Short mmCIF file of C-alpha atoms in Angstrom, two decimals:
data_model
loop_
_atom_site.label_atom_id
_atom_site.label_comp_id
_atom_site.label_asym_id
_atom_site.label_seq_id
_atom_site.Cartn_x
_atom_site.Cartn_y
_atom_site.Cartn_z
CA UNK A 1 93.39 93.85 79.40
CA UNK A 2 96.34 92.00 80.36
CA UNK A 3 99.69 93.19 81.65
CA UNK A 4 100.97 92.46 78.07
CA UNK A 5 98.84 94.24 76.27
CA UNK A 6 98.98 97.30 78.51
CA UNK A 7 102.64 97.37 77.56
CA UNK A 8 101.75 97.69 74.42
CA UNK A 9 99.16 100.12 74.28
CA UNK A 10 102.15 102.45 76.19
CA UNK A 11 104.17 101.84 73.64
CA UNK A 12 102.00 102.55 70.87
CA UNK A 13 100.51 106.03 72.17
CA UNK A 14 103.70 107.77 72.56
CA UNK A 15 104.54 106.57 69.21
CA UNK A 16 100.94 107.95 67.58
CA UNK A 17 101.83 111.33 69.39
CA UNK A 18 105.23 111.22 67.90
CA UNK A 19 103.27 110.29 64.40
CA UNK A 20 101.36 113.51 65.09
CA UNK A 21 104.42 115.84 65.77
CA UNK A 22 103.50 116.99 69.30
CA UNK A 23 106.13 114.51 71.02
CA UNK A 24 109.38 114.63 69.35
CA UNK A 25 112.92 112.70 69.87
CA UNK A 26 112.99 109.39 71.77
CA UNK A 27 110.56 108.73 74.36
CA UNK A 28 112.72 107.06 77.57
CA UNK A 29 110.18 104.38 78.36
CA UNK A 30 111.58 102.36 80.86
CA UNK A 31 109.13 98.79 82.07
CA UNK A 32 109.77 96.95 84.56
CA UNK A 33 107.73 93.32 84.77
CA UNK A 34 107.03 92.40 88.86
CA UNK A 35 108.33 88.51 89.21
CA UNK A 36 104.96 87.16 88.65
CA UNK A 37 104.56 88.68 85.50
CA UNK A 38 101.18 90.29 86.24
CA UNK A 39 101.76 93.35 86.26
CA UNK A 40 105.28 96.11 86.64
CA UNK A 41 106.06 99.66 86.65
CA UNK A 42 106.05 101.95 83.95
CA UNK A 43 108.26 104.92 83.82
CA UNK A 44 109.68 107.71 81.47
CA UNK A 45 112.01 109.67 84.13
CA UNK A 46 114.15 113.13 83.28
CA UNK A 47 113.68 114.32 80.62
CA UNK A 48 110.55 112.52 80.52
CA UNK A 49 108.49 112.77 76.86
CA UNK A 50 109.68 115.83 75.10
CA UNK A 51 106.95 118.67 73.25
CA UNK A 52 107.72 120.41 70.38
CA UNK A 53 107.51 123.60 72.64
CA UNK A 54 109.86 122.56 74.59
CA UNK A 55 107.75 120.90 77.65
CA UNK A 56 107.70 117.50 79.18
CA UNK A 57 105.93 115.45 80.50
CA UNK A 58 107.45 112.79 83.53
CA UNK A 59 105.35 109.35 84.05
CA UNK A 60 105.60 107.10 86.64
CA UNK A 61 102.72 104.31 86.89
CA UNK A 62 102.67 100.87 89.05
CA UNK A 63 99.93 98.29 88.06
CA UNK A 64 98.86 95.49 88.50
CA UNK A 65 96.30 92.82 86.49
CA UNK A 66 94.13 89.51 87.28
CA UNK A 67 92.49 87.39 84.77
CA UNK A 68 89.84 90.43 84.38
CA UNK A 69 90.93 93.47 85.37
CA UNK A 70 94.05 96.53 84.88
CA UNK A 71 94.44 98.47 87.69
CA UNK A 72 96.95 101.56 88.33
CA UNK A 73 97.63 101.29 91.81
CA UNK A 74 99.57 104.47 92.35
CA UNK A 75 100.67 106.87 89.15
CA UNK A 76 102.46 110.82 88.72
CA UNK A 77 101.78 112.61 85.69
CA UNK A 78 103.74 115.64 85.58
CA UNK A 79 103.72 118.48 82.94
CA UNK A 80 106.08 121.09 82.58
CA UNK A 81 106.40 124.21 80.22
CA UNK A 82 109.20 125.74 79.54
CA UNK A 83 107.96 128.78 81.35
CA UNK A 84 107.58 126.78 84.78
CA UNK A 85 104.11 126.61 84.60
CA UNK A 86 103.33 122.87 85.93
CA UNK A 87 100.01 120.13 86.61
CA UNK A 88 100.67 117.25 87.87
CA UNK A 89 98.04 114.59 88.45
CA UNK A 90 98.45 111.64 91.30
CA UNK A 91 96.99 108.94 92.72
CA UNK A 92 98.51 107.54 95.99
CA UNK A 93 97.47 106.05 99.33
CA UNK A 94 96.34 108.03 101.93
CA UNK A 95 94.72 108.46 105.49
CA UNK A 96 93.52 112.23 105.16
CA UNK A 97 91.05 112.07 102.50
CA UNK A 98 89.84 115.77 102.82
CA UNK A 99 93.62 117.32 102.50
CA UNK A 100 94.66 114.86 100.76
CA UNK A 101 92.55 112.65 98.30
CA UNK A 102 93.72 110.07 96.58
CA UNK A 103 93.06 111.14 93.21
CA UNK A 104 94.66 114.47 93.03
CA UNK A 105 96.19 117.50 90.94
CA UNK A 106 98.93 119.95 91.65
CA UNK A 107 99.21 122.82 89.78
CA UNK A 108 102.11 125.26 89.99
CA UNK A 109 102.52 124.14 93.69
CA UNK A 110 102.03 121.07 95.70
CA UNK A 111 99.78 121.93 98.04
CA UNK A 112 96.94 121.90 97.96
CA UNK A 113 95.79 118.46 96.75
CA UNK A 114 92.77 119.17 93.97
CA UNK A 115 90.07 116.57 93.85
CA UNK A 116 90.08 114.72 90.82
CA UNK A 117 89.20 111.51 88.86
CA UNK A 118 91.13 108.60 87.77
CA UNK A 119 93.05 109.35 84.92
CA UNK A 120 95.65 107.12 82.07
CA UNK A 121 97.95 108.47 80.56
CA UNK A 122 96.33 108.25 77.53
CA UNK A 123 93.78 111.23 79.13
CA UNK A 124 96.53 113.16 80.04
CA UNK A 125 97.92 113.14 76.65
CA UNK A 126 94.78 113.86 75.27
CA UNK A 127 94.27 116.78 77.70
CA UNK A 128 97.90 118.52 77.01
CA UNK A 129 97.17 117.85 73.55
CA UNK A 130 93.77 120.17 73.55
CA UNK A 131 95.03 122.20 75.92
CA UNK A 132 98.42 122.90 74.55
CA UNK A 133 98.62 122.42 71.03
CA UNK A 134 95.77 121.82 69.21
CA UNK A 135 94.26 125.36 67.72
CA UNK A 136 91.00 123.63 66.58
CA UNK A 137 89.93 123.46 70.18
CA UNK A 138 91.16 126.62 71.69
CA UNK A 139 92.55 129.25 69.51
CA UNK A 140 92.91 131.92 72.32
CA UNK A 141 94.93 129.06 74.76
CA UNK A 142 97.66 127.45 72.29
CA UNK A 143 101.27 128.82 72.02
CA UNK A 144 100.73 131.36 75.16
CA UNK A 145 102.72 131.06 78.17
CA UNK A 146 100.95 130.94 81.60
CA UNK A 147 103.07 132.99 83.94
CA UNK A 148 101.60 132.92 87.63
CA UNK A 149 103.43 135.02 90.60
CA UNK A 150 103.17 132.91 93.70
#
């Protein structure tokens, strides 16, 4: 996939969510091409994409492409209810890979760093979606607020 493309494909998930009704008003997508053209950021700052419950979600992705390959060098996916209740999923460079791996997740604090896979933002959507609002998948989990006393 090409830099191009990739734009695209942004582009045209938030608008299928929007299709869907779980992301509603105007998504603040915000691309910036790097000089050669071969890659950019990608970033939807505050208030980020906006659930019909009220959450958000923040983006902010930096990649980069060859005549083969798409890579995310560095990307923060945070999720926010209205409640507070956060995840937020990162890769970025690091020294410490025990504390500190470079795929992690935060949730409801920022330390510690959770192992975790590579993910797109196109999992992440796909996860809050299940996770958040679809009641085909979990009945018991959709529309409830998490409320966590740290």
């Amino acid at each position: 996939m090409n830099w191009s493309d990739y734009k695209r494909q942004i582009r045209h998930l938030t608008t299928q969510y929007g299709i869907r009704g779980i992301i509603v008003g105007a998504v603040p997508l915000v691309i910036k091409d790097d000089k050669d053209r071969q890659g950019g950021k990608i970033v939807i700052g505050h208030p980020g994409i906006q659930f019909k419950d009220g959450a958000h979600l923040i983006v902010r992705e930096t990649v980069r492409t060859n005549q083969i390959t798409l890579e995310c060098q560095s990307y923060t996916y945070h999720y926010e209810r209205p409640s507070g209740y956060f995840f937020r999923y990162e890769r970025e460079s690091t020294t410490d890979l025990v504390r500190k791996p470079e795929f992690h997740l935060h949730v409801m604090t920022d330390l510690p760093h959770y192992p975790s896979g590579a993910v797109t933002l196109e999992k992440v959507l796909e996860f809050i979606e299940i996770n958040f609002y679809s009641t085909q998948h979990h009945r018991t989990v959709v529309g409830q607020e998490i409320h966590l006393v740290v």
